[in-house]
Amino acid sequence: MGAQRIEVAHTQYYGWALRNRAALLPSREQARAAHEAIGQARERHSEHIAIDYVAPDYLGRYPKPCMNGWGQRSMNVAPDGTALPCHAAATIPGLVFWNVRQRPLAEIWQASPAFEAYRGTDWMRKPCVSCPRRETDFGGCRCQALAITGDARNTDPVCHLSEHRHLIDAMLSEPAQPILQRGHP
């Protein structure tokens, strides 16, 4: 098909996937097997295609940088023209999103309140504000912090330094559950 890059990613736990996390989250052994399989595929196909792998962040010590830094490298535009710093940013209450039908992309990128909300490091709280990784992982995922801790400004609870890491550890100890249908308890 002519693809030059493929990304193999584990589920991000928002919305329906968060409700079904216990059924979707791989075990450490499954994640290790996936990592090894991707490594083998990279070796076999390296001349033809780049293969990216996004490991399940719940199993890590540090969070992944949200979109490689909120509002620093990526912009998503929804079908209605709303410009988003990440695909799930609209789940964060209180953010003001500008629309490409009313404003130029450059203006949105440079000055949109939603893009400025978590860009850089000035917004950070402890432990992120003094962490040497603050410009590497940028405090992790804002949507994940919101979904799990109730506040998008908190350190991503995946981080072992987060005061909320115990919530991730509790989720990891949950037994697998059947998948719930959308809209049903």
PDB file of C-alpha atoms in Angstrom:
ATOM      1  CA  MET A   1       0.000   0.000   0.000  1.00  0.00           C
ATOM      2  CA  GLY A   2       3.032   2.270   0.080  1.00  0.00           C
ATOM      3  CA  ALA A   3       2.956   3.151   3.776  1.00  0.00           C
ATOM      4  CA  GLN A   4       6.281   4.408   5.118  1.00  0.00           C
ATOM      5  CA  ARG A   5       5.439   4.294   8.809  1.00  0.00           C
ATOM      6  CA  ILE A   6       3.110   2.311  11.041  1.00  0.00           C
ATOM      7  CA  GLU A   7       2.338   2.853  14.694  1.00  0.00           C
ATOM      8  CA  VAL A   8       1.379   0.011  16.994  1.00  0.00           C
ATOM      9  CA  ALA A   9      -0.144   1.510  20.112  1.00  0.00           C
ATOM     10  CA  HIS A  10      -1.879   0.204  23.170  1.00  0.00           C
ATOM     11  CA  THR A  11      -5.231   1.666  24.134  1.00  0.00           C
ATOM     12  CA  GLN A  12      -5.358   5.115  25.695  1.00  0.00           C
ATOM     13  CA  TYR A  13      -7.778   4.980  28.612  1.00  0.00           C
ATOM     14  CA  TYR A  14     -10.333   7.754  28.113  1.00  0.00           C
ATOM     15  CA  GLY A  15     -14.114   7.570  27.872  1.00  0.00           C
ATOM     16  CA  TRP A  16     -15.320   4.081  26.926  1.00  0.00           C
ATOM     17  CA  ALA A  17     -11.786   2.663  27.166  1.00  0.00           C
ATOM     18  CA  LEU A  18     -11.376   3.993  30.724  1.00  0.00           C
ATOM     19  CA  ARG A  19     -14.594   2.240  31.727  1.00  0.00           C
ATOM     20  CA  ASN A  20     -13.245  -0.945  30.135  1.00  0.00           C
ATOM     21  CA  ARG A  21      -9.657  -0.575  31.243  1.00  0.00           C
ATOM     22  CA  ALA A  22      -9.606  -3.823  33.260  1.00  0.00           C
ATOM     23  CA  ALA A  23     -10.507  -5.776  30.105  1.00  0.00           C
ATOM     24  CA  LEU A  24      -8.174  -3.852  27.769  1.00  0.00           C
ATOM     25  CA  LEU A  25      -5.010  -3.344  29.834  1.00  0.00           C
ATOM     26  CA  PRO A  26      -2.357  -5.927  28.978  1.00  0.00           C
ATOM     27  CA  SER A  27      -0.426  -7.692  31.692  1.00  0.00           C
ATOM     28  CA  ARG A  28       3.273  -6.915  32.086  1.00  0.00           C
ATOM     29  CA  GLU A  29       4.017 -10.215  30.345  1.00  0.00           C
ATOM     30  CA  GLN A  30       1.735  -9.372  27.407  1.00  0.00           C
ATOM     31  CA  ALA A  31       3.307  -5.912  27.083  1.00  0.00           C
ATOM     32  CA  ARG A  32       6.811  -7.434  27.154  1.00  0.00           C
ATOM     33  CA  ALA A  33       5.797  -9.943  24.435  1.00  0.00           C
ATOM     34  CA  ALA A  34       4.378  -7.108  22.296  1.00  0.00           C
ATOM     35  CA  HIS A  35       7.606  -5.120  22.702  1.00  0.00           C
ATOM     36  CA  GLU A  36       9.653  -8.138  21.591  1.00  0.00           C
ATOM     37  CA  ALA A  37       7.359  -8.817  18.610  1.00  0.00           C
ATOM     38  CA  ILE A  38       7.656  -5.179  17.489  1.00  0.00           C
ATOM     39  CA  GLY A  39      11.445  -5.405  17.786  1.00  0.00           C
ATOM     40  CA  GLN A  40      11.478  -8.483  15.572  1.00  0.00           C
ATOM     41  CA  ALA A  41       9.155  -6.833  13.038  1.00  0.00           C
ATOM     42  CA  ARG A  42      11.393  -3.749  12.965  1.00  0.00           C
ATOM     43  CA  GLU A  43      14.400  -5.938  12.153  1.00  0.00           C
ATOM     44  CA  ARG A  44      12.555  -7.825   9.390  1.00  0.00           C
ATOM     45  CA  HIS A  45      11.034  -4.752   7.744  1.00  0.00           C
ATOM     46  CA  SER A  46      13.521  -1.951   8.511  1.00  0.00           C
ATOM     47  CA  GLU A  47      14.377  -1.397   4.855  1.00  0.00           C
ATOM     48  CA  HIS A  48      10.737  -0.870   3.875  1.00  0.00           C
ATOM     49  CA  ILE A  49       8.821   0.695   6.746  1.00  0.00           C
ATOM     50  CA  ALA A  50       9.386   2.415  10.086  1.00  0.00           C
ATOM     51  CA  ILE A  51       7.485   0.809  12.931  1.00  0.00           C
ATOM     52  CA  ASP A  52       6.687   2.915  15.987  1.00  0.00           C
ATOM     53  CA  TYR A  53       5.584   1.291  19.217  1.00  0.00           C
ATOM     54  CA  VAL A  54       3.629   3.036  21.964  1.00  0.00           C
ATOM     55  CA  ALA A  55       3.883   0.961  25.124  1.00  0.00           C
ATOM     56  CA  PRO A  56       1.053   0.932  27.681  1.00  0.00           C
ATOM     57  CA  ASP A  57       1.890   3.891  29.901  1.00  0.00           C
ATOM     58  CA  TYR A  58       0.262   2.447  33.042  1.00  0.00           C
ATOM     59  CA  LEU A  59       3.153  -0.031  33.200  1.00  0.00           C
ATOM     60  CA  GLY A  60       5.886   2.621  33.054  1.00  0.00           C
ATOM     61  CA  ARG A  61       7.746   4.579  35.734  1.00  0.00           C
ATOM     62  CA  TYR A  62       7.417   7.907  33.960  1.00  0.00           C
ATOM     63  CA  PRO A  63       4.612   9.329  31.839  1.00  0.00           C
ATOM     64  CA  LYS A  64       4.858   9.879  28.125  1.00  0.00           C
ATOM     65  CA  PRO A  65       5.006  13.493  26.973  1.00  0.00           C
ATOM     66  CA  CYS A  66       1.489  14.454  25.953  1.00  0.00           C
ATOM     67  CA  MET A  67       1.666  14.959  22.185  1.00  0.00           C
ATOM     68  CA  ASN A  68       5.445  15.493  22.623  1.00  0.00           C
ATOM     69  CA  GLY A  69       4.634  18.565  24.679  1.00  0.00           C
ATOM     70  CA  TRP A  70       1.169  20.162  24.776  1.00  0.00           C
ATOM     71  CA  GLY A  71       0.883  22.757  22.022  1.00  0.00           C
ATOM     72  CA  GLN A  72       4.493  22.361  20.934  1.00  0.00           C
ATOM     73  CA  ARG A  73       4.422  19.993  17.952  1.00  0.00           C
ATOM     74  CA  SER A  74       0.925  18.877  17.123  1.00  0.00           C
ATOM     75  CA  MET A  75      -2.518  20.222  16.302  1.00  0.00           C
ATOM     76  CA  ASN A  76      -5.694  18.252  15.647  1.00  0.00           C
ATOM     77  CA  VAL A  77      -8.583  19.851  13.812  1.00  0.00           C
ATOM     78  CA  ALA A  78     -12.012  18.373  14.500  1.00  0.00           C
ATOM     79  CA  PRO A  79     -14.570  18.045  11.682  1.00  0.00           C
ATOM     80  CA  ASP A  80     -16.330  21.200  12.933  1.00  0.00           C
ATOM     81  CA  GLY A  81     -13.059  23.188  12.662  1.00  0.00           C
ATOM     82  CA  THR A  82     -12.178  23.209  16.360  1.00  0.00           C
ATOM     83  CA  ALA A  83      -8.397  23.243  16.806  1.00  0.00           C
ATOM     84  CA  LEU A  84      -7.193  20.942  19.587  1.00  0.00           C
ATOM     85  CA  PRO A  85      -3.732  20.554  21.127  1.00  0.00           C
ATOM     86  CA  CYS A  86      -4.472  16.822  21.444  1.00  0.00           C
ATOM     87  CA  HIS A  87      -7.216  14.488  20.284  1.00  0.00           C
ATOM     88  CA  ALA A  88      -8.869  14.321  23.724  1.00  0.00           C
ATOM     89  CA  ALA A  89      -8.343  17.941  24.855  1.00  0.00           C
ATOM     90  CA  ALA A  90     -12.061  18.714  24.551  1.00  0.00           C
ATOM     91  CA  THR A  91     -12.633  16.501  27.607  1.00  0.00           C
ATOM     92  CA  ILE A  92     -10.899  19.088  29.803  1.00  0.00           C
ATOM     93  CA  PRO A  93     -13.460  21.516  31.224  1.00  0.00           C
ATOM     94  CA  GLY A  94     -12.769  25.231  31.089  1.00  0.00           C
ATOM     95  CA  LEU A  95     -10.487  25.253  28.048  1.00  0.00           C
ATOM     96  CA  VAL A  96     -11.369  27.715  25.296  1.00  0.00           C
ATOM     97  CA  PHE A  97     -10.874  26.276  21.819  1.00  0.00           C
ATOM     98  CA  TRP A  98     -10.577  28.441  18.748  1.00  0.00           C
ATOM     99  CA  ASN A  99     -11.910  27.371  15.376  1.00  0.00           C
ATOM    100  CA  VAL A 100     -10.103  27.382  12.027  1.00  0.00           C
ATOM    101  CA  ARG A 101     -13.234  28.805  10.404  1.00  0.00           C
ATOM    102  CA  GLN A 102     -12.909  31.984  12.477  1.00  0.00           C
ATOM    103  CA  ARG A 103      -9.134  32.346  12.949  1.00  0.00           C
ATOM    104  CA  PRO A 104      -5.982  31.557  10.981  1.00  0.00           C
ATOM    105  CA  LEU A 105      -3.988  28.473  11.999  1.00  0.00           C
ATOM    106  CA  ALA A 106      -0.931  30.552  12.892  1.00  0.00           C
ATOM    107  CA  GLU A 107      -2.955  32.676  15.313  1.00  0.00           C
ATOM    108  CA  ILE A 108      -4.493  29.566  16.881  1.00  0.00           C
ATOM    109  CA  TRP A 109      -1.072  27.952  17.235  1.00  0.00           C
ATOM    110  CA  GLN A 110       0.536  31.030  18.761  1.00  0.00           C
ATOM    111  CA  ALA A 111      -2.212  32.416  20.989  1.00  0.00           C
ATOM    112  CA  SER A 112      -5.171  30.068  21.487  1.00  0.00           C
ATOM    113  CA  PRO A 113      -6.092  29.782  25.183  1.00  0.00           C
ATOM    114  CA  ALA A 114      -6.353  25.994  24.835  1.00  0.00           C
ATOM    115  CA  PHE A 115      -2.870  25.722  23.328  1.00  0.00           C
ATOM    116  CA  GLU A 116      -1.389  28.062  25.910  1.00  0.00           C
ATOM    117  CA  ALA A 117      -3.023  26.341  28.915  1.00  0.00           C
ATOM    118  CA  TYR A 118      -0.386  23.603  29.307  1.00  0.00           C
ATOM    119  CA  ARG A 119       2.323  24.676  26.881  1.00  0.00           C
ATOM    120  CA  GLY A 120       5.782  24.721  28.401  1.00  0.00           C
ATOM    121  CA  THR A 121       6.394  24.324  32.124  1.00  0.00           C
ATOM    122  CA  ASP A 122       4.965  27.452  33.816  1.00  0.00           C
ATOM    123  CA  TRP A 123       1.646  25.721  34.609  1.00  0.00           C
ATOM    124  CA  MET A 124       3.286  22.839  36.480  1.00  0.00           C
ATOM    125  CA  ARG A 125       2.793  21.929  40.117  1.00  0.00           C
ATOM    126  CA  LYS A 126       4.987  19.810  42.365  1.00  0.00           C
ATOM    127  CA  PRO A 127       6.647  17.415  41.752  1.00  0.00           C
ATOM    128  CA  CYS A 128       6.887  18.365  38.046  1.00  0.00           C
ATOM    129  CA  VAL A 129       7.930  21.977  38.523  1.00  0.00           C
ATOM    130  CA  SER A 130      11.276  20.950  40.047  1.00  0.00           C
ATOM    131  CA  CYS A 131      11.726  17.621  38.236  1.00  0.00           C
ATOM    132  CA  PRO A 132      14.708  17.280  35.876  1.00  0.00           C
ATOM    133  CA  ARG A 133      12.359  15.500  33.406  1.00  0.00           C
ATOM    134  CA  ARG A 134       9.904  18.418  33.215  1.00  0.00           C
ATOM    135  CA  GLU A 135      11.033  19.315  29.677  1.00  0.00           C
ATOM    136  CA  THR A 136      11.164  15.652  28.648  1.00  0.00           C
ATOM    137  CA  ASP A 137       7.717  14.412  29.669  1.00  0.00           C
ATOM    138  CA  PHE A 138       6.061  17.806  30.327  1.00  0.00           C
ATOM    139  CA  GLY A 139       4.157  16.378  33.298  1.00  0.00           C
ATOM    140  CA  GLY A 140       2.604  13.638  31.145  1.00  0.00           C
ATOM    141  CA  CYS A 141      -0.915  13.536  29.782  1.00  0.00           C
ATOM    142  CA  ARG A 142      -3.365  16.243  30.867  1.00  0.00           C
ATOM    143  CA  CYS A 143      -6.396  14.171  29.865  1.00  0.00           C
ATOM    144  CA  GLN A 144      -5.156  11.166  31.801  1.00  0.00           C
ATOM    145  CA  ALA A 145      -4.483  13.345  34.850  1.00  0.00           C
ATOM    146  CA  LEU A 146      -8.060  14.634  34.591  1.00  0.00           C
ATOM    147  CA  ALA A 147      -9.611  11.206  34.015  1.00  0.00           C
ATOM    148  CA  ILE A 148      -7.876   9.594  36.978  1.00  0.00           C
ATOM    149  CA  THR A 149      -7.312  12.398  39.503  1.00  0.00           C
ATOM    150  CA  GLY A 150     -10.125  14.776  38.564  1.00  0.00           C
ATOM    151  CA  ASP A 151      -7.739  17.672  37.804  1.00  0.00           C
ATOM    152  CA  ALA A 152      -5.878  18.158  34.521  1.00  0.00           C
ATOM    153  CA  ARG A 153      -3.227  20.253  36.312  1.00  0.00           C
ATOM    154  CA  ASN A 154      -2.040  17.305  38.409  1.00  0.00           C
ATOM    155  CA  THR A 155       1.023  15.290  37.537  1.00  0.00           C
ATOM    156  CA  ASP A 156       0.083  12.394  35.290  1.00  0.00           C
ATOM    157  CA  PRO A 157      -0.585   9.608  37.819  1.00  0.00           C
ATOM    158  CA  VAL A 158       1.521   7.179  35.765  1.00  0.00           C
ATOM    159  CA  CYS A 159       4.615   8.937  37.138  1.00  0.00           C
ATOM    160  CA  HIS A 160       6.130   7.133  40.111  1.00  0.00           C
ATOM    161  CA  LEU A 161       6.644  10.578  41.708  1.00  0.00           C
ATOM    162  CA  SER A 162       2.936  11.487  41.505  1.00  0.00           C
ATOM    163  CA  GLU A 163       0.970  11.562  44.723  1.00  0.00           C
ATOM    164  CA  HIS A 164      -1.729   9.739  42.741  1.00  0.00           C
ATOM    165  CA  ARG A 165       0.401   6.795  41.507  1.00  0.00           C
ATOM    166  CA  HIS A 166      -1.436   4.537  43.957  1.00  0.00           C
ATOM    167  CA  LEU A 167      -4.539   4.918  41.766  1.00  0.00           C
ATOM    168  CA  ILE A 168      -2.683   3.418  38.786  1.00  0.00           C
ATOM    169  CA  ASP A 169      -1.276   0.631  40.951  1.00  0.00           C
ATOM    170  CA  ALA A 170      -4.777  -0.194  42.178  1.00  0.00           C
ATOM    171  CA  MET A 171      -6.014  -0.356  38.580  1.00  0.00           C
ATOM    172  CA  LEU A 172      -3.166  -2.694  37.667  1.00  0.00           C
ATOM    173  CA  SER A 173      -4.227  -5.091  40.402  1.00  0.00           C
ATOM    174  CA  GLU A 174      -7.856  -5.258  39.189  1.00  0.00           C
ATOM    175  CA  PRO A 175      -8.854  -8.556  37.620  1.00  0.00           C
ATOM    176  CA  ALA A 176      -9.838  -8.503  33.949  1.00  0.00           C
ATOM    177  CA  GLN A 177     -13.509  -7.747  33.364  1.00  0.00           C
ATOM    178  CA  PRO A 178     -15.860  -8.265  30.417  1.00  0.00           C
ATOM    179  CA  ILE A 179     -16.095  -5.262  28.111  1.00  0.00           C
ATOM    180  CA  LEU A 180     -19.026  -2.967  28.862  1.00  0.00           C
ATOM    181  CA  GLN A 181     -21.221  -1.661  26.104  1.00  0.00           C
ATOM    182  CA  ARG A 182     -21.203   2.055  25.400  1.00  0.00           C
ATOM    183  CA  GLY A 183     -23.687   3.860  27.652  1.00  0.00           C
ATOM    184  CA  HIS A 184     -24.307   0.887  29.954  1.00  0.00           C
ATOM    185  CA  PRO A 185     -22.970   0.446  33.481  1.00  0.00           C
TER     186      PRO A 185
END
